[in-house]
PDB file of C-alpha atoms in Angstrom:
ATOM      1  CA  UNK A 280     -50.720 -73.078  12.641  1.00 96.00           C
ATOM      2  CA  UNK A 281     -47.298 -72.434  13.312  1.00 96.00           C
ATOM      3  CA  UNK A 282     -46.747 -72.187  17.374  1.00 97.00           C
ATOM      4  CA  UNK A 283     -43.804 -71.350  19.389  1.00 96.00           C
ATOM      5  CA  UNK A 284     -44.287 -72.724  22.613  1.00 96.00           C
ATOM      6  CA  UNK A 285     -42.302 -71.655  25.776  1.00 95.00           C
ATOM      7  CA  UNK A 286     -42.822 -73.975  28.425  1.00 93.00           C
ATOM      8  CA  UNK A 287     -41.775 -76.815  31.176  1.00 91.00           C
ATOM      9  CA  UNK A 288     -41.970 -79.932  32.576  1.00 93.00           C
ATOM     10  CA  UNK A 289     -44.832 -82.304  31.969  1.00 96.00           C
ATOM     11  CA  UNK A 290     -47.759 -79.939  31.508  1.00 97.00           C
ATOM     12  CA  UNK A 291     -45.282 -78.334  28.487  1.00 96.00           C
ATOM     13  CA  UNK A 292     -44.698 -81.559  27.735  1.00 96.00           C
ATOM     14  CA  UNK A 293     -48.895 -82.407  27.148  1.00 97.00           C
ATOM     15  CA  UNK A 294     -49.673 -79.425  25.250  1.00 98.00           C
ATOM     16  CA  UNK A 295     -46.683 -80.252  22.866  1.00 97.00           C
ATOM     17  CA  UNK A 296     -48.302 -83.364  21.954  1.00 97.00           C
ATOM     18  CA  UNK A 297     -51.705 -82.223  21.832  1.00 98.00           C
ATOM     19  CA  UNK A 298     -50.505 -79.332  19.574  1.00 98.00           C
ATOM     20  CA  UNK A 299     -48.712 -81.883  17.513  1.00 97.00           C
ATOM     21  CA  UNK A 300     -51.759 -84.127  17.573  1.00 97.00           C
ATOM     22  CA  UNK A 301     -53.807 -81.372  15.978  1.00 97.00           C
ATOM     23  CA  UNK A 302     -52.038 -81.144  13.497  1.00 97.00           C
ATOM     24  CA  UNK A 303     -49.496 -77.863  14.403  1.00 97.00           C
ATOM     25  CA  UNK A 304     -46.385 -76.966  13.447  1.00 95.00           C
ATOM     26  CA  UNK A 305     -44.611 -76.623  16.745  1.00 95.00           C
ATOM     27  CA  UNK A 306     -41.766 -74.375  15.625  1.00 89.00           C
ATOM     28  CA  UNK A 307     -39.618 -73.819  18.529  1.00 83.00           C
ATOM     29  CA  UNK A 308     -39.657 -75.123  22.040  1.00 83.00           C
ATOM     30  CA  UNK A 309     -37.917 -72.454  24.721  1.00 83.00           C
ATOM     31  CA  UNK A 310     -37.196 -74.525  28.042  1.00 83.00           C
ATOM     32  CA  UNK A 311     -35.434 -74.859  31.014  1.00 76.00           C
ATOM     33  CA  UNK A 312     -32.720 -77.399  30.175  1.00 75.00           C
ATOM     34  CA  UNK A 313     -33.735 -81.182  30.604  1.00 82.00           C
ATOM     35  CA  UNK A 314     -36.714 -81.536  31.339  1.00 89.00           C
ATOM     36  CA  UNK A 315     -39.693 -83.471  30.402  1.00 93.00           C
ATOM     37  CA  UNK A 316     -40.720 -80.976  27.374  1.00 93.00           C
ATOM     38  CA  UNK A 317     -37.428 -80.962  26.384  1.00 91.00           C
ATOM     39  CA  UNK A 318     -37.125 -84.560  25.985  1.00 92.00           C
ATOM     40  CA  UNK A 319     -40.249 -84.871  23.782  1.00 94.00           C
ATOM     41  CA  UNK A 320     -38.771 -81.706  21.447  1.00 93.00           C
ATOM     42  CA  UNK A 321     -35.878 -83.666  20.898  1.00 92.00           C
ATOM     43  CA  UNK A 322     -37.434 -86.876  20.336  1.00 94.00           C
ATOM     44  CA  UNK A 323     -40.217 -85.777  17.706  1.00 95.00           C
ATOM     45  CA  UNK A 324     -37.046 -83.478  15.649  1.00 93.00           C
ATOM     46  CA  UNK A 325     -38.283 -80.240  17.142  1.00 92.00           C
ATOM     47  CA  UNK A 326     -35.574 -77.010  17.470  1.00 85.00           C
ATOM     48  CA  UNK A 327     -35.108 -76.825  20.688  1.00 87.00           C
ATOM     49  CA  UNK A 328     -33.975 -73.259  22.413  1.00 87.00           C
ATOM     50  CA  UNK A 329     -32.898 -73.211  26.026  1.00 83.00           C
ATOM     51  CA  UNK A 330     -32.379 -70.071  27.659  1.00 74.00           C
ATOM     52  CA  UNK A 331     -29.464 -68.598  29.670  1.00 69.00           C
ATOM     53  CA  UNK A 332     -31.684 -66.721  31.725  1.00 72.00           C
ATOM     54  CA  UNK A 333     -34.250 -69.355  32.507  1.00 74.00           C
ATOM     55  CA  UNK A 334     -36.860 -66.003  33.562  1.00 85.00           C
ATOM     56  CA  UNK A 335     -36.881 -64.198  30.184  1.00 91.00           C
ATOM     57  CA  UNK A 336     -38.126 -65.059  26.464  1.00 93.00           C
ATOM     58  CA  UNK A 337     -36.517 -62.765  23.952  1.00 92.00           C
ATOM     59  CA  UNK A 338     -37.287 -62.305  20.337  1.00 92.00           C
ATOM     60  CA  UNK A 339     -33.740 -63.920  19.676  1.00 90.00           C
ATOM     61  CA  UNK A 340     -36.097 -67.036  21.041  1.00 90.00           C
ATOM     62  CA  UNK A 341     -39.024 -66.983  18.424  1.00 91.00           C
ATOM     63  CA  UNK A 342     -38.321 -67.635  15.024  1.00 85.00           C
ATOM     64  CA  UNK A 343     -37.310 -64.833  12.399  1.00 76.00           C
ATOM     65  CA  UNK A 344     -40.168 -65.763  10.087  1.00 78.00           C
ATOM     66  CA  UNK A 345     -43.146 -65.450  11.673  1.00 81.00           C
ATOM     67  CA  UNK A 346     -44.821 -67.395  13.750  1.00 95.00           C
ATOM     68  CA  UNK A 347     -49.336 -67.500  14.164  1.00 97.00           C
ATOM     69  CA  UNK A 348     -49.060 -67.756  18.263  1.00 98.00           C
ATOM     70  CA  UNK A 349     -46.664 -68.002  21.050  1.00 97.00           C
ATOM     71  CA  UNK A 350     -48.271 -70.432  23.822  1.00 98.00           C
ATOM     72  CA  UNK A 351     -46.851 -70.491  27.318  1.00 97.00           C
ATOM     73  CA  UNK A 352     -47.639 -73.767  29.166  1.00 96.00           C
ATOM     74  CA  UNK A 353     -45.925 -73.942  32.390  1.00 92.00           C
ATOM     75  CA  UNK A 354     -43.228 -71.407  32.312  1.00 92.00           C
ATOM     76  CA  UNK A 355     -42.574 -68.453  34.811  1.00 89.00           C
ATOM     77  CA  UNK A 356     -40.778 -66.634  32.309  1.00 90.00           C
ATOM     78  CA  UNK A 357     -41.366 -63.471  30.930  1.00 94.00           C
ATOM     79  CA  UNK A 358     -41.500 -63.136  27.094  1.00 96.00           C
ATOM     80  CA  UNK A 359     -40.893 -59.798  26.438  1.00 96.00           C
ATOM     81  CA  UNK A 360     -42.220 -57.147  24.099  1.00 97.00           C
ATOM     82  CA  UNK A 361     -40.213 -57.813  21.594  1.00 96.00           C
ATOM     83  CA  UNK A 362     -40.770 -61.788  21.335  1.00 95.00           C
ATOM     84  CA  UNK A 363     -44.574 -61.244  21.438  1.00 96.00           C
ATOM     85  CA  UNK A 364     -44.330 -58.770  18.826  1.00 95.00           C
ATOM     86  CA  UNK A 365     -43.260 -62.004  16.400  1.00 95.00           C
ATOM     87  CA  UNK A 366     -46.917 -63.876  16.897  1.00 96.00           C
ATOM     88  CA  UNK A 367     -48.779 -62.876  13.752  1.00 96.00           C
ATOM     89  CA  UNK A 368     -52.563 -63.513  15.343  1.00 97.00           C
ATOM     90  CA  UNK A 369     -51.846 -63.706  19.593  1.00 98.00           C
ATOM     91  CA  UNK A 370     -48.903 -64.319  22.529  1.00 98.00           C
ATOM     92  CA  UNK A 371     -50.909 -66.455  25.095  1.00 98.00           C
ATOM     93  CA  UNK A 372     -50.645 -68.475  28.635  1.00 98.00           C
ATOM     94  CA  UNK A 373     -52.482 -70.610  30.750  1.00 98.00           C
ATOM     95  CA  UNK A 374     -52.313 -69.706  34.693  1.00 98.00           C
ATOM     96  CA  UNK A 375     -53.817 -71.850  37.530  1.00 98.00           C
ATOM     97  CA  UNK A 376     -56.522 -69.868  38.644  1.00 98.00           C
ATOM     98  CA  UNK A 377     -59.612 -67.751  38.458  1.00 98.00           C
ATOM     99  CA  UNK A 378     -57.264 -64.494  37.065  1.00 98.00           C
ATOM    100  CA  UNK A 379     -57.205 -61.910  38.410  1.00 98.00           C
ATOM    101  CA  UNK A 380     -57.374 -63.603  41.551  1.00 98.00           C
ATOM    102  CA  UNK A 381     -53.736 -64.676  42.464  1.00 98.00           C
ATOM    103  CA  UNK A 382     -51.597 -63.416  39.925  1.00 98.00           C
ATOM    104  CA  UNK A 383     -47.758 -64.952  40.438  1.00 97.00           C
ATOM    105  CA  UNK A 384     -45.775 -67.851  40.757  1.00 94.00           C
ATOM    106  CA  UNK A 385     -47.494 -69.726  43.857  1.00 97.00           C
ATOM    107  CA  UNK A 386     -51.137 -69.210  42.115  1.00 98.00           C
ATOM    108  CA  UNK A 387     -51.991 -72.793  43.186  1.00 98.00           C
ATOM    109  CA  UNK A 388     -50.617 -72.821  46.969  1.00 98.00           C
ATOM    110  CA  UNK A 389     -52.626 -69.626  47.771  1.00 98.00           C
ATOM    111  CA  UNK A 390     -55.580 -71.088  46.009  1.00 98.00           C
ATOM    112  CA  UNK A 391     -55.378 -73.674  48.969  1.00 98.00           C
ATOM    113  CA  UNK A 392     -53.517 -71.262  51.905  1.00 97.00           C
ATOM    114  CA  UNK A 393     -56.849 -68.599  51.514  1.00 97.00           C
ATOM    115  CA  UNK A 394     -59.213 -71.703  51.705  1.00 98.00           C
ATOM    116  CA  UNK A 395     -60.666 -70.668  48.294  1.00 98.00           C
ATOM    117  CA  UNK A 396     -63.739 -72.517  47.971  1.00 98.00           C
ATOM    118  CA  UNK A 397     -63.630 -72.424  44.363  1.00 98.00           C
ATOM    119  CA  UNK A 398     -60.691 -72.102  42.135  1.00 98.00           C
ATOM    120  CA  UNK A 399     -60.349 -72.058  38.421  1.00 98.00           C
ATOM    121  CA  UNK A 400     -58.089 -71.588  35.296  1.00 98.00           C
ATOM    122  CA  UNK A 401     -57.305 -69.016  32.936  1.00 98.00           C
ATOM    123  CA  UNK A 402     -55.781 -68.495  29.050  1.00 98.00           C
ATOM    124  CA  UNK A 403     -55.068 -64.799  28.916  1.00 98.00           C
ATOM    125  CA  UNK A 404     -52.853 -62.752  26.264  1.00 98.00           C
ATOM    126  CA  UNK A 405     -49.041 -62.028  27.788  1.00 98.00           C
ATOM    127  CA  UNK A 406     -48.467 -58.590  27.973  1.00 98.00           C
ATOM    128  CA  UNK A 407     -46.215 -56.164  29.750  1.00 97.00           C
ATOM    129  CA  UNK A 408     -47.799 -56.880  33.123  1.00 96.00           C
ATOM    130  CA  UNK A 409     -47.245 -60.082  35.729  1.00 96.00           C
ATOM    131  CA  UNK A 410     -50.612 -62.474  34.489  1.00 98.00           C
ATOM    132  CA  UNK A 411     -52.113 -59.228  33.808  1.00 98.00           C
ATOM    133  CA  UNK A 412     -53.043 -59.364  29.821  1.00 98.00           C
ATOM    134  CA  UNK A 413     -56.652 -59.697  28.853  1.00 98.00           C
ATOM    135  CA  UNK A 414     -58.287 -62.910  29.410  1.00 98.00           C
ATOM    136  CA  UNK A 415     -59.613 -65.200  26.066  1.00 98.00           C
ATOM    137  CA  UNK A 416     -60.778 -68.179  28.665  1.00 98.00           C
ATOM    138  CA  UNK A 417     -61.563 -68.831  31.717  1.00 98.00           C
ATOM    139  CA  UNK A 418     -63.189 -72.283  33.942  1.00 98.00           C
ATOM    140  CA  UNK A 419     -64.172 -73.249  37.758  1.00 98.00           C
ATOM    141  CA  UNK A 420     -63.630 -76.063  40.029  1.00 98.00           C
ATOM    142  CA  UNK A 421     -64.936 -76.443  43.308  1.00 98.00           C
ATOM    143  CA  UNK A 422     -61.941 -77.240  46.174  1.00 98.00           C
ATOM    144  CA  UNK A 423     -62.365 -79.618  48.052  1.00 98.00           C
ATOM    145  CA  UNK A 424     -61.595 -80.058  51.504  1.00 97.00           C
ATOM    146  CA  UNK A 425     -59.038 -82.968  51.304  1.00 98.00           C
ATOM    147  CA  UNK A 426     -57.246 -80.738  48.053  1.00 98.00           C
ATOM    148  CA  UNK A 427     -53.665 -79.645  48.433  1.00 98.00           C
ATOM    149  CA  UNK A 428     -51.667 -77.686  46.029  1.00 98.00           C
ATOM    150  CA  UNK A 429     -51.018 -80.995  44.102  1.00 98.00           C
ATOM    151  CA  UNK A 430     -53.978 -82.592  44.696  1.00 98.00           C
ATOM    152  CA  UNK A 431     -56.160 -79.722  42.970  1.00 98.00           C
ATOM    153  CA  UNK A 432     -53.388 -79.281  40.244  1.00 98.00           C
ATOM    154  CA  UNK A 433     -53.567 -82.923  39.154  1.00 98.00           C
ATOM    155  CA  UNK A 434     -57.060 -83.203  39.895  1.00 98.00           C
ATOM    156  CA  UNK A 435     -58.312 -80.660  38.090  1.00 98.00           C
ATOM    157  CA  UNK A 436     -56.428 -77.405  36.823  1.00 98.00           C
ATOM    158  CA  UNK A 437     -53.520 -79.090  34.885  1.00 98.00           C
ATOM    159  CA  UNK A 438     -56.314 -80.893  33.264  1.00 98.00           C
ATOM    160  CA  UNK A 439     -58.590 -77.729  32.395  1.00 98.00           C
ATOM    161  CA  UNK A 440     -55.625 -75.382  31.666  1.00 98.00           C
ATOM    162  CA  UNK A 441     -54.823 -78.300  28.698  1.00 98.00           C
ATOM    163  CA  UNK A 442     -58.537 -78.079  27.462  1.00 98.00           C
ATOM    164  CA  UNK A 443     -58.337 -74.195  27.629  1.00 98.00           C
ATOM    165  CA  UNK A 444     -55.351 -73.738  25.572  1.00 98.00           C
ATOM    166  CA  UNK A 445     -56.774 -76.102  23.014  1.00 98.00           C
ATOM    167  CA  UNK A 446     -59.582 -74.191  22.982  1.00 98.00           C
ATOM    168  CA  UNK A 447     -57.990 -70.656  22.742  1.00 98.00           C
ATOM    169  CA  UNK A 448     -55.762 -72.102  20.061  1.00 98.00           C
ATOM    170  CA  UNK A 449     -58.585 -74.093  17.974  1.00 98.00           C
ATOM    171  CA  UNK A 450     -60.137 -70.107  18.234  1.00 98.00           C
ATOM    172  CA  UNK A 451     -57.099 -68.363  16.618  1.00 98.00           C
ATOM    173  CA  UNK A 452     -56.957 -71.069  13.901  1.00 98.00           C
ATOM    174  CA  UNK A 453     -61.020 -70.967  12.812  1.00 98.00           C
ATOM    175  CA  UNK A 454     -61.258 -68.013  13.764  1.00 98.00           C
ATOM    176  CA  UNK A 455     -58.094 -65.898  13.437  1.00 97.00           C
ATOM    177  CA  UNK A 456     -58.908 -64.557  16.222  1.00 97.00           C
ATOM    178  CA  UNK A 457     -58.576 -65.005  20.356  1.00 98.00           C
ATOM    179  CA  UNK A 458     -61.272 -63.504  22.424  1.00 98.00           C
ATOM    180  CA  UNK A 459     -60.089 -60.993  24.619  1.00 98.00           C
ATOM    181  CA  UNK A 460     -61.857 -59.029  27.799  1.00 98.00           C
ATOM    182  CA  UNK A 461     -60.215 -56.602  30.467  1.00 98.00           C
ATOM    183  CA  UNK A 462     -59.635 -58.176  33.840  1.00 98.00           C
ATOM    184  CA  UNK A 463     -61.363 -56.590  37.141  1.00 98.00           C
ATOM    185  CA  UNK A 464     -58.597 -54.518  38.452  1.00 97.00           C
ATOM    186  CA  UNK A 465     -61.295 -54.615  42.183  1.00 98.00           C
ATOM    187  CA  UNK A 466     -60.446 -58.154  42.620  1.00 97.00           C
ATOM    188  CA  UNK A 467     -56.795 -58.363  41.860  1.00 98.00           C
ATOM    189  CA  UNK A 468     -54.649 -60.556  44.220  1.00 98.00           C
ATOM    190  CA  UNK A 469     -50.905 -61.242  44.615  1.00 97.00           C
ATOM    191  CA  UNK A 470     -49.449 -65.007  44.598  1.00 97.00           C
ATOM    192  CA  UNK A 471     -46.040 -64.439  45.625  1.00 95.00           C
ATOM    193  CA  UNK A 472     -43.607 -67.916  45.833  1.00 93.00           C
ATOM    194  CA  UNK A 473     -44.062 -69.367  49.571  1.00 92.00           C
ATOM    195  CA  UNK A 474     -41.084 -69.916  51.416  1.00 80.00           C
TER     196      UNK A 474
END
């Protein structure tokens, strides 16, 4: 499949190579600047598009012909209408946590600042809305008492949001098709940055 992926540091950085490693065409790589994901773009011959506004993903940022998925991985952009309009089968992203339980930036820090005794991971389809689109995957970790916000994200929901986007991704290519249900609007939470 041809993906465009818009993402960051090292988590962009893993599901670039574990696109590549399946066997994807990884047709454009929107980033921050230099950063780890960066690095790898340029090193494997990738086109590499940083942005001006480091918050917003344009169509000018996807490819004119037509790519099968945009895949966020670690980004806090916002890829607008118009650039999601350019995936042929779905526009997804992978957020740290049990959506829509702390949508936001800081989904990780509140995870641990409300004592959540179980956090999780979710793949859901970008839409107009902050981590708001319909969810195609979802997975749970217990966290434990010693977990901080890096702790849990090293331990275990940088690891599961890789195996999730996989997933979603190996979906859309067998399948041409991601699965898509409505999130609970009762149990919606806010994750705004912590000072």
């Amino acid at each position: 499949m041809k993906i465009a992926l818009v993402g960051t540091r090292w988590f962009g950085a893993e599901v670039f190579r574990l696109l590549q490693e399946a066997g994807h065409d990884v047709v454009v790589t929107a980033t921050n600047g230099e950063d780890t994901l960066a690095k790898a773009a340029r090193a494997a011959g990738v086109p590499l598009v940083t942005r001006e506004e480091p918050r917003r993903v344009t169509g000018e940022d996807i490819p004119a012909d037509a790519v099968d998925a945009i895949v966020a991985a670690h980004t806090h952009a916002f890829v607008t209408a118009d650039a999601r309009k350019k995936a042929r089968i779905a526009s997804i992203g992978y957020h740290p946590s049990l959506l829509p339980r702390h949508r936001g930036m800081a989904a990780v820090e509140w995870t641990i600042k409300e004592k959540d005794p179980i956090a999780g991971g979710s793949v859901y389809h970008l839409s107009g809305g902050m981590d708001a689109g319909a969810l195609a995957a979802q997975d749970w970790c217990f966290v434990y008492p010693e977990d901080d916000a890096r702790t849990l994200w090293q331990r275990a929901l940088a690891p599961m949001g890789l195996k999730l986007l996989l997933k979603v991704v190996h979906d859309m290519e067998t399948r041409g098709v991601a699965d898509a249900w409505e999130q609970d609007p009762r149990a919606v939470t806010l994750a705004p940055p912590l000072v």
